[in-house]
Amino acid sequence: MVGERGRRLLDRVTAGIPAHENPVTHVSRLPERAARHEPWPEWAEPSAVAAFRAAGVEKPWRHQVEAASLAHAGTHVVVSTGTASGKSLAYQLPVLSALATDARATALYLSPTKALGADQLRAVSSLDVAGVRAAAFDGDTPMTERDWVRAHANWVFSNPDMLHRGILSAHSRWTQFFRRLRYVVVDECHSYRGVFGSHVALLLRRLRRVAEHYGASPVFVLASATTASPASFATRLTGVECAAVTDDASPRGARTVALWEPPLLDELTGENGAPVRRPAGVETARILTELVVEGARSLAFVRSRRGAELTALGARRLLSEVDPRLADTVAAYRSGYLPEERRALEQALLSGRLLGVATTNALELGVDIAGLDAVVLAGYPGTLASFWQQSGRAGRSGDEALVVFVARDDPLDTYLVHHPAALLERPVETAVLDPTNPYVLGPQLACAVAELPLTEPELETFGGEAARAVLADLAEEKLLRRRSSGWYWTSRDRPHGEVGIRGSGGDQIAVVEADSGRMLGTVDPGSACYSVHPGAVYLHQGSSYVVDELDLETGLALVHAEDPDWTTSPREIVDISVLSTEEQCRHGGVTVCLGEVAVTSQVVGYLRRRPSGEVLDHTPLDLPEQSLHTRAVWYTVSCELLESPGGGGGETAAGLTGRGSGSTSPSAAEMGATIAGSIASQGVGGPTGAEGALPVAGNSGGTEAVSAGAASPAAEGTGGTARSSRAAGESAGTESVLPSDGEIDEAAAGAASSQVGGEPVGTGNASSTAGGIGGGAAGAADRRAAGKPVGTGGASSVVGVTGEVSGDPADGRGPGAGVEIGGAVGPAGTGGAGRAPGGAGLIPARVPGALHAAEHAAIGLLPLFATCDRWDIGGVSTAWHEDTGEATVFVHDGHPGGAGFADRGYAAIVPWLAATREAIVSCECPTGCPSCVQSPKCGNGNDPLDKAGAVAVLGAVLGALRQHGEQCGHGGA
């Protein structure tokens, strides 16, 4: 029976849990798939074929032959198939055949991580094809070996960092290699997204340009996980037309996929008494324990190195209570291990000496562990491509297997476990990148001109008019000179060392252990105040350090070794101004905009939290302001739509789920199907707005906020003040930090930027601190008595009239009371007045908390539609913004110039906000919790938050978009 073993393992994991407490929300069975083989192509070099056969590959799969044949014929190609589908052979066969038959030919292999590059080099070397001299050229390559590699290697294994700093910057020393370059292999290309992907796209254009300078025209062969539109993405990444091979002919064992939502805890509450769920890491440790007891070889993916270590430790502790001998069968696997240690762990797992491994995404990319009985994912890994990449480790050798997705206390995870189609049936997203971002294009063009003079015909390769504008700026700054024949570099110094391709560039902040003077790593200057502020917990290769001092002038952060039982999350004030509006559509009382914004922020303190969520204390800080010019999507809601108890044709607060009686709105199932089928890149064209406000000086030092709008005496009389504030994208030490150390070429890149692999960018999950930080009623009057922005990245709201809600939550009449969750209930907080479909029906005092909650949840759900992490984006909400004149919710990119995430949000505004509303409604908590509207980074202490109000606001906004948005593509179901 298909899925029988997977179901049996799931029954073991859930044994002993009462039926009414079963955390499994959905179970699917993915059928087995048989292999389809093809004979070896006639053009393949016999010695290469013999080497593959000796390695156990008697016949290749059909997609391997198709991709290899295209590459051999000179066609740029991307092979986009599932995990363990043998993508390596698709590029190894044409490259090895070329190198074995042409002694002068060369090839270049690029991978996003050194670990993957080392694995692939080891695999190629083990084939031992005559005439192939493969060698690594990365930050770990000794200086004494680099000259040999340049002179003698004909297949060089490297990474984008070393290509940028060590190869292209000194291309004259690689003349012979470039002159004979036949193939360029770009492995795991789906990982090149956002700012990093934009840098790599321009880097590959520079590579092509240098190769053409020496007379070569290499064929690009790209390998990708299953993704949407692989051909168009590969074309954007490389700048050349690419064919796609997507029909996966490899075998796959049957898999049982279970979605698991940890229970709410009765004995523990979070901020403001909100319920919290059992941590995903703790739940994963328990699941891993049960699988090991069952004898199943299992892998648990956890989002941070510390989380992986703690999960393994928890499983060992539980196993020691069952059978002490089993405790030694569980280990942690993360980046930073030596190759010998990795090989030993892999072999121990494959041989059965290890039954359970808790790992970070170090095992996601290409490491040879396959045929496992079970995979557990502790939290959504950020993209569907990563989800399938990780889950594909189960059953890879044809055996039936189990995959368990354990939801974290997060709105996106909550949505996914209650809407399985969005996880299991939705097309894999296309990676987002924007090579024309001027903050990326400028440094890259400087490097290109320093390598070779840039001519007019080459501009189209680098973005056409966008490149011309950037070159004009560089010429004005005297960095290059414009002549009739092109643009020329004027300095003797090469710019490459100043250009970081994994971050925003600039001089890095060195993280140094004070006692020993040992440099542990570097941090991008844009995120230093968030990730290495005094008192912050900093992680390096599994070890914890606490920051003693941050000196931005000297670029130094001093730390000492410590392993505290708490984490840190910075608190920050923020102001946001609209610089320009590029797209604008009005839909009744809702206006949706896309444009450029200026975000001014300042870290003013940090919280120490225990893993349970308990807040230990708040420590103030005095750090300088940071400025960020980026892109944002925002929507405004008219006062009439927010407050009106009636309207025309929209949904009620309960409408979108179909759970309320008499609702004519789409059901939850219909909405889930609509969202699951929505492609984030759907086209949206709208009239270009002409009312973008002029830049407004951001006074983040005294932003007052009055929730009810203009000069309301009652509001001012509350004495409430607020400053916008948000915590860092991800402070060191939190479980959601993704690994960077050991994952990239630190030596080549001058050590890893903190932005790698989802690391903090200093703008994610914004939040706001309440009252008492400046201003007051008088200040509010001076600023039009208006609610200024108060939060970013998942935490923002206008504070000032807290307590002016209709009734006390304790007696069922406050925020959250009356919201439809599972039944037909009238709108909450309206003073008892019912409302017709269309308006949100909120009294003014409830608007700030409603917008605040809607913003938190929207930031959590945007990664479903744009390939970003929650920490790549930030946000601000306010009951009145001076640039829009209305209640406004902003969501902005966390990178200078933007990374394309806000554009995706604008294009997918209806399914995005519909999913946001569904996530809130799906959560069974009464008034808001981290699974729906609370943010772990909220500098305002997640107060005020109005869960019921958020449902009402989002229902009203979606009703307006559907009724009036057809003319510019925003009226989708």
PDB file of C-alpha atoms in Angstrom, residues 310-394:
ATOM      1  CA  LEU A 310      19.148  22.399  21.010  1.00  0.00           C
ATOM      2  CA  THR A 311      16.866  20.067  19.050  1.00  0.00           C
ATOM      3  CA  ALA A 312      19.512  17.346  18.995  1.00  0.00           C
ATOM      4  CA  LEU A 313      20.202  17.885  22.704  1.00  0.00           C
ATOM      5  CA  GLY A 314      16.490  17.659  23.529  1.00  0.00           C
ATOM      6  CA  ALA A 315      16.090  14.446  21.539  1.00  0.00           C
ATOM      7  CA  ARG A 316      19.142  12.879  23.217  1.00  0.00           C
ATOM      8  CA  ARG A 317      17.776  13.779  26.629  1.00  0.00           C
ATOM      9  CA  LEU A 318      14.404  12.190  25.874  1.00  0.00           C
ATOM     10  CA  LEU A 319      16.040   9.110  24.386  1.00  0.00           C
ATOM     11  CA  SER A 320      18.257   8.644  27.434  1.00  0.00           C
ATOM     12  CA  GLU A 321      15.081   8.197  29.475  1.00  0.00           C
ATOM     13  CA  VAL A 322      13.929   5.438  27.119  1.00  0.00           C
ATOM     14  CA  ASP A 323      17.203   3.665  26.356  1.00  0.00           C
ATOM     15  CA  PRO A 324      20.563   5.323  27.136  1.00  0.00           C
ATOM     16  CA  ARG A 325      22.126   3.556  24.170  1.00  0.00           C
ATOM     17  CA  LEU A 326      19.827   5.414  21.769  1.00  0.00           C
ATOM     18  CA  ALA A 327      21.069   8.811  22.939  1.00  0.00           C
ATOM     19  CA  ASP A 328      24.268   8.337  20.934  1.00  0.00           C
ATOM     20  CA  THR A 329      22.319   7.806  17.722  1.00  0.00           C
ATOM     21  CA  VAL A 330      21.322  11.490  17.458  1.00  0.00           C
ATOM     22  CA  ALA A 331      23.631  14.338  16.451  1.00  0.00           C
ATOM     23  CA  ALA A 332      23.554  17.909  15.157  1.00  0.00           C
ATOM     24  CA  TYR A 333      24.889  18.826  11.717  1.00  0.00           C
ATOM     25  CA  ARG A 334      25.506  22.421  10.736  1.00  0.00           C
ATOM     26  CA  SER A 335      27.777  24.639   8.717  1.00  0.00           C
ATOM     27  CA  GLY A 336      31.252  25.200  10.094  1.00  0.00           C
ATOM     28  CA  TYR A 337      32.212  21.551  10.361  1.00  0.00           C
ATOM     29  CA  LEU A 338      35.395  20.353   8.704  1.00  0.00           C
ATOM     30  CA  PRO A 339      34.917  18.235   5.565  1.00  0.00           C
ATOM     31  CA  GLU A 340      36.110  15.163   7.466  1.00  0.00           C
ATOM     32  CA  GLU A 341      33.522  15.766  10.184  1.00  0.00           C
ATOM     33  CA  ARG A 342      30.779  16.161   7.592  1.00  0.00           C
ATOM     34  CA  ARG A 343      31.764  12.983   5.796  1.00  0.00           C
ATOM     35  CA  ALA A 344      31.832  11.074   9.088  1.00  0.00           C
ATOM     36  CA  LEU A 345      28.340  12.270  10.022  1.00  0.00           C
ATOM     37  CA  GLU A 346      26.968  11.497   6.576  1.00  0.00           C
ATOM     38  CA  GLN A 347      28.456   8.012   6.639  1.00  0.00           C
ATOM     39  CA  ALA A 348      27.166   7.380  10.158  1.00  0.00           C
ATOM     40  CA  LEU A 349      23.646   8.356   9.082  1.00  0.00           C
ATOM     41  CA  LEU A 350      23.745   6.300   5.902  1.00  0.00           C
ATOM     42  CA  SER A 351      25.118   3.245   7.698  1.00  0.00           C
ATOM     43  CA  GLY A 352      22.533   3.401  10.477  1.00  0.00           C
ATOM     44  CA  ARG A 353      24.945   4.197  13.291  1.00  0.00           C
ATOM     45  CA  LEU A 354      23.185   7.554  13.467  1.00  0.00           C
ATOM     46  CA  LEU A 355      19.403   7.452  13.282  1.00  0.00           C
ATOM     47  CA  GLY A 356      18.560  11.101  13.851  1.00  0.00           C
ATOM     48  CA  VAL A 357      20.251  14.320  12.744  1.00  0.00           C
ATOM     49  CA  ALA A 358      19.105  17.870  13.484  1.00  0.00           C
ATOM     50  CA  THR A 359      20.510  20.218  10.880  1.00  0.00           C
ATOM     51  CA  THR A 360      20.360  23.691   9.405  1.00  0.00           C
ATOM     52  CA  ASN A 361      20.060  24.212   5.666  1.00  0.00           C
ATOM     53  CA  ALA A 362      23.695  23.056   5.418  1.00  0.00           C
ATOM     54  CA  LEU A 363      22.183  19.754   4.279  1.00  0.00           C
ATOM     55  CA  GLU A 364      19.713  21.371   1.900  1.00  0.00           C
ATOM     56  CA  LEU A 365      22.183  22.084  -0.889  1.00  0.00           C
ATOM     57  CA  GLY A 366      23.648  19.071  -2.555  1.00  0.00           C
ATOM     58  CA  VAL A 367      25.164  17.108   0.328  1.00  0.00           C
ATOM     59  CA  ASP A 368      24.865  13.399  -0.325  1.00  0.00           C
ATOM     60  CA  ILE A 369      22.384  12.144   2.240  1.00  0.00           C
ATOM     61  CA  ALA A 370      19.503  10.312   0.633  1.00  0.00           C
ATOM     62  CA  GLY A 371      16.989   7.545   1.113  1.00  0.00           C
ATOM     63  CA  LEU A 372      15.916   8.600   4.596  1.00  0.00           C
ATOM     64  CA  ASP A 373      12.827   7.252   6.305  1.00  0.00           C
ATOM     65  CA  ALA A 374      11.607  10.600   7.614  1.00  0.00           C
ATOM     66  CA  VAL A 375      12.213  14.354   7.378  1.00  0.00           C
ATOM     67  CA  VAL A 376      10.891  16.880   9.893  1.00  0.00           C
ATOM     68  CA  LEU A 377      10.816  20.586   9.029  1.00  0.00           C
ATOM     69  CA  ALA A 378      10.692  22.887  12.058  1.00  0.00           C
ATOM     70  CA  GLY A 379       9.042  25.859  10.419  1.00  0.00           C
ATOM     71  CA  TYR A 380       8.571  26.958   6.836  1.00  0.00           C
ATOM     72  CA  PRO A 381      12.029  27.323   5.266  1.00  0.00           C
ATOM     73  CA  GLY A 382      11.124  30.509   3.403  1.00  0.00           C
ATOM     74  CA  THR A 383      10.345  29.244  -0.093  1.00  0.00           C
ATOM     75  CA  LEU A 384       8.504  26.342  -1.643  1.00  0.00           C
ATOM     76  CA  ALA A 385      11.697  25.437  -3.486  1.00  0.00           C
ATOM     77  CA  SER A 386      13.450  24.961  -0.138  1.00  0.00           C
ATOM     78  CA  PHE A 387      10.459  23.082   1.282  1.00  0.00           C
ATOM     79  CA  TRP A 388      10.557  20.526  -1.527  1.00  0.00           C
ATOM     80  CA  GLN A 389      14.348  20.456  -1.497  1.00  0.00           C
ATOM     81  CA  GLN A 390      14.370  19.537   2.186  1.00  0.00           C
ATOM     82  CA  SER A 391      11.414  17.176   2.116  1.00  0.00           C
ATOM     83  CA  GLY A 392      12.945  15.465  -0.913  1.00  0.00           C
ATOM     84  CA  ARG A 393      15.597  13.963   1.356  1.00  0.00           C
ATOM     85  CA  ALA A 394      12.959  11.463   2.447  1.00  0.00           C
TER      86      ALA A 394
END
